[in-house]
PDB file of C-alpha atoms in Angstrom:
ATOM      1  CA  ASP V  11      79.630  51.885  75.087  1.00 52.00           C
ATOM      2  CA  THR V  12      81.234  52.535  71.853  1.00 62.00           C
ATOM      3  CA  GLU V  13      82.028  56.605  71.092  1.00 90.00           C
ATOM      4  CA  VAL V  14      80.830  55.819  67.510  1.00 96.00           C
ATOM      5  CA  THR V  15      77.217  55.955  67.618  1.00 96.00           C
ATOM      6  CA  GLN V  16      75.224  54.288  64.268  1.00 97.00           C
ATOM      7  CA  THR V  17      71.744  54.545  63.338  1.00 97.00           C
ATOM      8  CA  PRO V  18      69.376  52.514  62.877  1.00 97.00           C
ATOM      9  CA  LYS V  19      70.477  49.806  64.404  1.00 96.00           C
ATOM     10  CA  HIS V  20      68.554  47.352  62.017  1.00 96.00           C
ATOM     11  CA  LEU V  21      67.013  48.237  58.700  1.00 96.00           C
ATOM     12  CA  VAL V  22      64.852  46.325  56.078  1.00 96.00           C
ATOM     13  CA  MET V  23      64.372  48.193  52.940  1.00 94.00           C
ATOM     14  CA  GLY V  24      62.892  46.835  49.434  1.00 91.00           C
ATOM     15  CA  MET V  25      64.834  47.260  46.485  1.00 90.00           C
ATOM     16  CA  THR V  26      63.286  50.326  45.286  1.00 89.00           C
ATOM     17  CA  ASN V  27      63.416  52.355  48.450  1.00 90.00           C
ATOM     18  CA  LYS V  28      65.588  55.320  49.373  1.00 95.00           C
ATOM     19  CA  LYS V  29      67.095  55.332  52.855  1.00 96.00           C
ATOM     20  CA  SER V  30      70.152  56.680  54.671  1.00 97.00           C
ATOM     21  CA  LEU V  31      72.638  55.362  57.371  1.00 98.00           C
ATOM     22  CA  LYS V  32      74.010  57.677  59.959  1.00 98.00           C
ATOM     23  CA  CYS V  33      77.000  57.909  62.292  1.00 98.00           C
ATOM     24  CA  GLU V  34      78.329  60.449  64.340  1.00 97.00           C
ATOM     25  CA  GLN V  35      81.482  60.497  66.711  1.00 96.00           C
ATOM     26  CA  HIS V  36      82.668  63.611  69.133  1.00 91.00           C
ATOM     27  CA  MET V  37      85.995  62.205  69.778  1.00 93.00           C
ATOM     28  CA  GLY V  38      87.394  65.076  67.700  1.00 92.00           C
ATOM     29  CA  HIS V  39      88.587  62.419  64.945  1.00 92.00           C
ATOM     30  CA  ARG V  40      89.224  63.733  61.675  1.00 91.00           C
ATOM     31  CA  ALA V  41      89.060  60.380  59.506  1.00 91.00           C
ATOM     32  CA  MET V  42      85.973  58.477  58.964  1.00 93.00           C
ATOM     33  CA  TYR V  43      85.314  55.338  57.170  1.00 93.00           C
ATOM     34  CA  TRP V  44      82.632  52.986  56.008  1.00 95.00           C
ATOM     35  CA  TYR V  45      82.774  49.054  56.054  1.00 94.00           C
ATOM     36  CA  LYS V  46      80.619  46.505  55.202  1.00 95.00           C
ATOM     37  CA  GLN V  47      80.954  43.138  56.591  1.00 92.00           C
ATOM     38  CA  LYS V  48      79.316  39.922  55.450  1.00 91.00           C
ATOM     39  CA  ALA V  49      78.611  36.888  57.724  1.00 85.00           C
ATOM     40  CA  LYS V  50      82.306  35.081  58.524  1.00 81.00           C
ATOM     41  CA  LYS V  51      84.039  37.685  56.244  1.00 87.00           C
ATOM     42  CA  PRO V  52      86.208  40.559  57.533  1.00 88.00           C
ATOM     43  CA  PRO V  53      85.311  44.235  57.092  1.00 90.00           C
ATOM     44  CA  GLU V  54      85.803  45.477  53.899  1.00 90.00           C
ATOM     45  CA  LEU V  55      86.484  49.315  53.177  1.00 89.00           C
ATOM     46  CA  MET V  56      84.035  51.169  51.139  1.00 93.00           C
ATOM     47  CA  PHE V  57      84.701  54.703  51.501  1.00 91.00           C
ATOM     48  CA  VAL V  58      87.372  56.964  53.620  1.00 90.00           C
ATOM     49  CA  TYR V  59      86.883  60.480  54.466  1.00 92.00           C
ATOM     50  CA  SER V  60      89.740  62.627  55.617  1.00 88.00           C
ATOM     51  CA  TYR V  61      89.016  65.886  56.842  1.00 89.00           C
ATOM     52  CA  GLU V  62      85.570  65.595  55.666  1.00 90.00           C
ATOM     53  CA  LYS V  63      87.045  65.013  51.920  1.00 89.00           C
ATOM     54  CA  LEU V  64      86.487  61.813  50.084  1.00 88.00           C
ATOM     55  CA  SER V  65      89.939  59.978  50.163  1.00 81.00           C
ATOM     56  CA  ILE V  66      89.260  56.614  49.198  1.00 73.00           C
ATOM     57  CA  ASN V  67      86.401  54.933  47.436  1.00 75.00           C
ATOM     58  CA  GLU V  68      87.054  51.188  47.041  1.00 75.00           C
ATOM     59  CA  SER V  69      85.128  50.891  43.691  1.00 80.00           C
ATOM     60  CA  VAL V  70      81.777  50.963  45.412  1.00 90.00           C
ATOM     61  CA  PRO V  71      78.695  50.858  43.255  1.00 92.00           C
ATOM     62  CA  SER V  72      77.096  54.188  42.714  1.00 92.00           C
ATOM     63  CA  ARG V  73      73.947  52.942  44.586  1.00 95.00           C
ATOM     64  CA  PHE V  74      76.038  53.443  47.835  1.00 96.00           C
ATOM     65  CA  SER V  75      76.713  57.249  48.053  1.00 95.00           C
ATOM     66  CA  PRO V  76      78.788  58.782  51.140  1.00 96.00           C
ATOM     67  CA  GLU V  77      78.322  62.362  52.720  1.00 96.00           C
ATOM     68  CA  CYS V  78      80.190  63.747  55.354  1.00 95.00           C
ATOM     69  CA  PRO V  79      78.338  66.935  56.432  1.00 94.00           C
ATOM     70  CA  ASN V  80      80.952  68.044  59.131  1.00 92.00           C
ATOM     71  CA  SER V  81      83.536  66.610  60.852  1.00 90.00           C
ATOM     72  CA  SER V  82      81.555  64.741  63.558  1.00 95.00           C
ATOM     73  CA  LEU V  83      78.690  63.140  60.956  1.00 97.00           C
ATOM     74  CA  LEU V  84      79.011  60.574  58.215  1.00 97.00           C
ATOM     75  CA  ASN V  85      76.075  59.294  56.014  1.00 98.00           C
ATOM     76  CA  LEU V  86      75.717  56.715  53.621  1.00 97.00           C
ATOM     77  CA  HIS V  87      72.896  56.997  51.332  1.00 97.00           C
ATOM     78  CA  LEU V  88      71.105  53.818  49.944  1.00 96.00           C
ATOM     79  CA  HIS V  89      69.221  53.470  46.515  1.00 94.00           C
ATOM     80  CA  ALA V  90      67.987  50.645  44.506  1.00 93.00           C
ATOM     81  CA  LEU V  91      70.091  48.394  46.498  1.00 94.00           C
ATOM     82  CA  GLN V  92      70.205  44.637  45.856  1.00 95.00           C
ATOM     83  CA  PRO V  93      69.530  41.459  47.839  1.00 95.00           C
ATOM     84  CA  GLU V  94      73.296  40.897  48.098  1.00 95.00           C
ATOM     85  CA  ASP V  95      73.831  44.148  49.784  1.00 96.00           C
ATOM     86  CA  SER V  96      72.657  42.598  52.817  1.00 97.00           C
ATOM     87  CA  ALA V  97      75.273  43.123  55.230  1.00 96.00           C
ATOM     88  CA  LEU V  98      76.386  44.613  58.647  1.00 95.00           C
ATOM     89  CA  TYR V  99      77.362  48.206  57.618  1.00 97.00           C
ATOM     90  CA  LEU V 100      80.076  49.429  60.226  1.00 96.00           C
ATOM     91  CA  CYS V 101      81.388  53.186  60.685  1.00 96.00           C
ATOM     92  CA  ALA V 102      84.700  53.891  62.470  1.00 94.00           C
ATOM     93  CA  SER V 103      86.701  56.904  62.804  1.00 93.00           C
ATOM     94  CA  SER V 104      90.507  57.615  63.791  1.00 91.00           C
ATOM     95  CA  GLN V 105      91.929  60.678  65.077  1.00 88.00           C
ATOM     96  CA  GLU V 106      94.102  60.867  61.629  1.00 81.00           C
ATOM     97  CA  TYR V 107      94.018  59.200  58.381  1.00 80.00           C
ATOM     98  CA  GLY V 108      97.431  57.805  59.113  1.00 70.00           C
ATOM     99  CA  GLY V 109      97.254  54.496  59.137  1.00 68.00           C
ATOM    100  CA  GLY V 110      98.367  51.624  62.227  1.00 71.00           C
ATOM    101  CA  ASN V 111      99.211  54.377  64.218  1.00 76.00           C
ATOM    102  CA  SER V 112      96.045  55.819  64.392  1.00 82.00           C
ATOM    103  CA  PRO V 113      93.505  53.048  65.424  1.00 87.00           C
ATOM    104  CA  LEU V 114      90.194  52.642  64.264  1.00 90.00           C
ATOM    105  CA  HIS V 115      87.096  53.039  66.465  1.00 92.00           C
ATOM    106  CA  PHE V 116      84.054  51.135  65.356  1.00 94.00           C
ATOM    107  CA  GLY V 117      80.431  51.905  65.985  1.00 95.00           C
ATOM    108  CA  ASN V 118      78.426  48.662  66.458  1.00 94.00           C
ATOM    109  CA  GLY V 119      76.790  48.934  62.917  1.00 96.00           C
ATOM    110  CA  THR V 120      73.743  49.065  61.067  1.00 97.00           C
ATOM    111  CA  ARG V 121      72.167  45.578  60.158  1.00 96.00           C
ATOM    112  CA  LEU V 122      71.031  46.013  56.908  1.00 96.00           C
ATOM    113  CA  THR V 123      68.739  43.621  55.074  1.00 96.00           C
ATOM    114  CA  VAL V 124      67.240  44.163  51.416  1.00 95.00           C
ATOM    115  CA  THR V 125      64.048  42.446  50.257  1.00 93.00           C
TER     116      THR V 125
ATOM    117  CA  ASP A  19      93.615  37.982  47.153  1.00 70.00           C
ATOM    118  CA  GLN A  20      94.050  37.429  51.139  1.00 82.00           C
ATOM    119  CA  GLN A  21      96.936  39.271  52.559  1.00 90.00           C
ATOM    120  CA  VAL A  22      96.252  38.690  56.019  1.00 94.00           C
ATOM    121  CA  LYS A  23      95.634  35.106  57.204  1.00 95.00           C
ATOM    122  CA  GLN A  24      94.209  33.491  60.276  1.00 96.00           C
ATOM    123  CA  ASN A  25      94.277  30.234  59.658  1.00 93.00           C
ATOM    124  CA  SER A  26      92.282  28.971  62.883  1.00 95.00           C
ATOM    125  CA  PRO A  27      88.618  29.564  62.436  1.00 94.00           C
ATOM    126  CA  SER A  28      87.966  28.866  66.123  1.00 96.00           C
ATOM    127  CA  LEU A  29      90.323  28.184  69.284  1.00 97.00           C
ATOM    128  CA  SER A  30      88.772  26.733  72.617  1.00 98.00           C
ATOM    129  CA  VAL A  31      91.084  27.686  76.041  1.00 98.00           C
ATOM    130  CA  GLN A  32      90.177  26.699  79.303  1.00 97.00           C
ATOM    131  CA  GLU A  33      89.850  29.824  81.684  1.00 97.00           C
ATOM    132  CA  GLY A  34      93.137  30.562  83.493  1.00 97.00           C
ATOM    133  CA  ARG A  35      95.531  29.093  80.518  1.00 98.00           C
ATOM    134  CA  ILE A  36      96.935  30.940  77.922  1.00 98.00           C
ATOM    135  CA  SER A  37      95.184  31.894  74.433  1.00 98.00           C
ATOM    136  CA  ILE A  38      97.486  32.273  71.249  1.00 98.00           C
ATOM    137  CA  LEU A  39      96.176  33.573  68.590  1.00 98.00           C
ATOM    138  CA  ASN A  40      98.050  33.402  65.034  1.00 98.00           C
ATOM    139  CA  CYS A  41      98.281  35.703  62.157  1.00 98.00           C
ATOM    140  CA  ASP A  42     100.263  35.509  58.719  1.00 97.00           C
ATOM    141  CA  TYR A  43     100.762  37.956  56.300  1.00 96.00           C
ATOM    142  CA  THR A  44     102.262  37.955  52.879  1.00 95.00           C
ATOM    143  CA  ASN A  45     102.699  41.663  52.220  1.00 90.00           C
ATOM    144  CA  SER A  46     106.268  42.981  53.575  1.00 91.00           C
ATOM    145  CA  MET A  47     105.024  46.800  53.358  1.00 89.00           C
ATOM    146  CA  PHE A  48     102.631  46.144  55.929  1.00 91.00           C
ATOM    147  CA  ASP A  49     104.072  48.850  58.599  1.00 90.00           C
ATOM    148  CA  TYR A  50     101.357  48.375  61.264  1.00 92.00           C
ATOM    149  CA  PHE A  51      99.509  45.422  62.810  1.00 95.00           C
ATOM    150  CA  LEU A  52      96.355  45.649  65.053  1.00 95.00           C
ATOM    151  CA  TRP A  53      94.388  43.229  66.965  1.00 96.00           C
ATOM    152  CA  TYR A  54      90.631  43.811  67.063  1.00 95.00           C
ATOM    153  CA  LYS A  55      88.115  41.760  69.232  1.00 96.00           C
ATOM    154  CA  LYS A  56      84.297  41.291  68.101  1.00 93.00           C
ATOM    155  CA  TYR A  57      81.304  40.592  70.241  1.00 91.00           C
ATOM    156  CA  PRO A  58      78.482  39.405  68.727  1.00 86.00           C
ATOM    157  CA  ALA A  59      75.950  42.374  67.801  1.00 81.00           C
ATOM    158  CA  GLU A  60      78.993  45.077  68.501  1.00 87.00           C
ATOM    159  CA  GLY A  61      81.356  46.471  66.478  1.00 90.00           C
ATOM    160  CA  PRO A  62      85.132  45.599  66.539  1.00 92.00           C
ATOM    161  CA  THR A  63      87.065  46.917  69.110  1.00 93.00           C
ATOM    162  CA  PHE A  64      90.779  47.817  68.828  1.00 92.00           C
ATOM    163  CA  LEU A  65      92.665  45.721  71.717  1.00 95.00           C
ATOM    164  CA  ILE A  66      96.464  46.098  70.508  1.00 95.00           C
ATOM    165  CA  SER A  67      98.793  47.148  68.107  1.00 94.00           C
ATOM    166  CA  ILE A  68     102.433  46.746  66.866  1.00 95.00           C
ATOM    167  CA  SER A  69     104.618  48.729  64.673  1.00 94.00           C
ATOM    168  CA  SER A  70     106.750  46.673  61.845  1.00 94.00           C
ATOM    169  CA  ILE A  71     109.900  47.901  63.753  1.00 94.00           C
ATOM    170  CA  LYS A  72     109.164  46.317  67.191  1.00 96.00           C
ATOM    171  CA  ASP A  73     109.036  42.533  67.902  1.00 96.00           C
ATOM    172  CA  LYS A  74     107.016  42.667  70.932  1.00 97.00           C
ATOM    173  CA  ASN A  75     104.301  44.920  72.401  1.00 97.00           C
ATOM    174  CA  GLU A  76     102.686  44.042  75.714  1.00 97.00           C
ATOM    175  CA  ASP A  77      99.408  45.868  77.358  1.00 96.00           C
ATOM    176  CA  GLY A  78      98.324  44.019  80.627  1.00 97.00           C
ATOM    177  CA  ARG A  79      97.152  40.473  79.851  1.00 97.00           C
ATOM    178  CA  PHE A  80      97.842  41.101  76.176  1.00 98.00           C
ATOM    179  CA  THR A  81     101.000  40.726  74.565  1.00 98.00           C
ATOM    180  CA  VAL A  82     101.720  41.036  70.556  1.00 98.00           C
ATOM    181  CA  PHE A  83     104.693  39.420  68.907  1.00 98.00           C
ATOM    182  CA  LEU A  84     105.938  39.894  65.760  1.00 98.00           C
ATOM    183  CA  ASN A  85     108.281  37.913  63.285  1.00 97.00           C
ATOM    184  CA  LYS A  86     108.789  39.735  60.441  1.00 96.00           C
ATOM    185  CA  SER A  87     111.097  37.088  58.910  1.00 95.00           C
ATOM    186  CA  ALA A  88     108.535  34.481  59.170  1.00 97.00           C
ATOM    187  CA  LYS A  89     105.694  37.099  58.491  1.00 97.00           C
ATOM    188  CA  HIS A  90     103.895  36.062  61.086  1.00 97.00           C
ATOM    189  CA  LEU A  91     102.613  37.528  64.383  1.00 97.00           C
ATOM    190  CA  SER A  92     100.276  36.177  67.498  1.00 98.00           C
ATOM    191  CA  LEU A  93      98.451  37.602  70.253  1.00 98.00           C
ATOM    192  CA  HIS A  94      98.905  36.066  73.689  1.00 98.00           C
ATOM    193  CA  ILE A  95      96.168  36.349  76.439  1.00 98.00           C
ATOM    194  CA  VAL A  96      97.279  35.550  79.742  1.00 97.00           C
ATOM    195  CA  PRO A  97      95.459  34.229  81.842  1.00 98.00           C
ATOM    196  CA  SER A  98      92.404  33.977  79.644  1.00 98.00           C
ATOM    197  CA  GLN A  99      89.239  35.032  81.328  1.00 97.00           C
ATOM    198  CA  PRO A 100      85.593  33.902  80.012  1.00 96.00           C
ATOM    199  CA  GLY A 101      84.946  37.682  79.115  1.00 96.00           C
ATOM    200  CA  ASP A 102      87.784  36.884  76.570  1.00 97.00           C
ATOM    201  CA  SER A 103      85.549  34.983  74.244  1.00 97.00           C
ATOM    202  CA  ALA A 104      84.848  36.789  70.763  1.00 96.00           C
ATOM    203  CA  VAL A 105      86.298  37.208  67.442  1.00 95.00           C
ATOM    204  CA  TYR A 106      89.520  38.380  67.179  1.00 97.00           C
ATOM    205  CA  PHE A 107      90.608  39.905  64.037  1.00 96.00           C
ATOM    206  CA  CYS A 108      94.181  40.487  62.954  1.00 96.00           C
ATOM    207  CA  ALA A 109      94.658  43.523  60.713  1.00 94.00           C
ATOM    208  CA  ALA A 110      97.360  45.259  59.043  1.00 93.00           C
ATOM    209  CA  SER A 111      98.534  48.817  57.347  1.00 89.00           C
ATOM    210  CA  ALA A 112      99.977  49.713  54.426  1.00 83.00           C
ATOM    211  CA  ARG A 113     100.378  52.675  52.308  1.00 75.00           C
ATOM    212  CA  VAL A 114      97.861  52.794  49.548  1.00 69.00           C
ATOM    213  CA  PRO A 115     100.171  53.399  46.303  1.00 63.00           C
ATOM    214  CA  GLN A 116      99.154  56.312  44.176  1.00 56.00           C
ATOM    215  CA  THR A 117      98.152  58.342  46.994  1.00 54.00           C
ATOM    216  CA  ASN A 118     100.052  60.656  48.816  1.00 53.00           C
ATOM    217  CA  SER A 119      98.867  59.841  52.492  1.00 56.00           C
ATOM    218  CA  GLY A 120      96.257  56.841  51.854  1.00 65.00           C
ATOM    219  CA  TYR A 121      96.293  53.740  53.810  1.00 73.00           C
ATOM    220  CA  ALA A 122      94.689  50.579  53.628  1.00 76.00           C
ATOM    221  CA  LEU A 123      93.719  48.348  56.639  1.00 83.00           C
ATOM    222  CA  ASN A 124      93.484  44.707  55.565  1.00 88.00           C
ATOM    223  CA  PHE A 125      91.674  42.584  58.165  1.00 92.00           C
ATOM    224  CA  GLY A 126      92.050  38.844  58.473  1.00 95.00           C
ATOM    225  CA  LYS A 127      89.156  36.379  58.434  1.00 93.00           C
ATOM    226  CA  GLY A 128      89.007  36.143  62.281  1.00 95.00           C
ATOM    227  CA  THR A 129      89.250  33.595  65.169  1.00 97.00           C
ATOM    228  CA  SER A 130      86.489  32.993  67.401  1.00 97.00           C
ATOM    229  CA  LEU A 131      87.853  32.252  70.940  1.00 98.00           C
ATOM    230  CA  LEU A 132      85.899  30.323  73.247  1.00 98.00           C
ATOM    231  CA  VAL A 133      87.182  30.573  76.965  1.00 98.00           C
ATOM    232  CA  THR A 134      85.520  27.704  79.183  1.00 96.00           C
ATOM    233  CA  PRO A 135      85.329  28.088  83.160  1.00 92.00           C
TER     234      PRO A 135
END
């Protein structure tokens, strides 16, 4: 079982809906990440939080809004998405935001379909 | 621009034999290389990593070799087991310019390994 828990596992939403993806870890990790993965593609980084502060925002459209309420929780708020935003959204955490010597632990993802 | 390349989309190996998964990279500033394994309907799982200052790292059945001059690394699994069947992602880490502590993890497109009984 993964130590990074993501809910929901599946989500179908219309283009006018507002929804949120949730991620939780209790490993004491101080860095948390959102990745997006399309079929047969590698994961693409969206956001990085380090010590609850946004460290990296990889030019993601404003219809995706991250939130880190505390060191264990990470949310991704979704609003007015497009069908091309349909993908697997992966949350990950690492002990520190320090590169390859702090490997990522991934959740199982939320499979998002935008209709 | 793909900085981490896995040129073999798939690989089939017989149980008990060696699986060799290859990865090439273009950025000489990468300081760590990692391998992740992904089963369907699950997130990637960290497998093994190697620092750019080393040329080999071993963990049980898994060994990663790094050839910096060729900008090439490989993951060896021996002996291969049916449970090793999964998609394997190569990833490389580099500091992000214009940041004090930012790192970017670049993933390859993955190689699907099938281990047959």
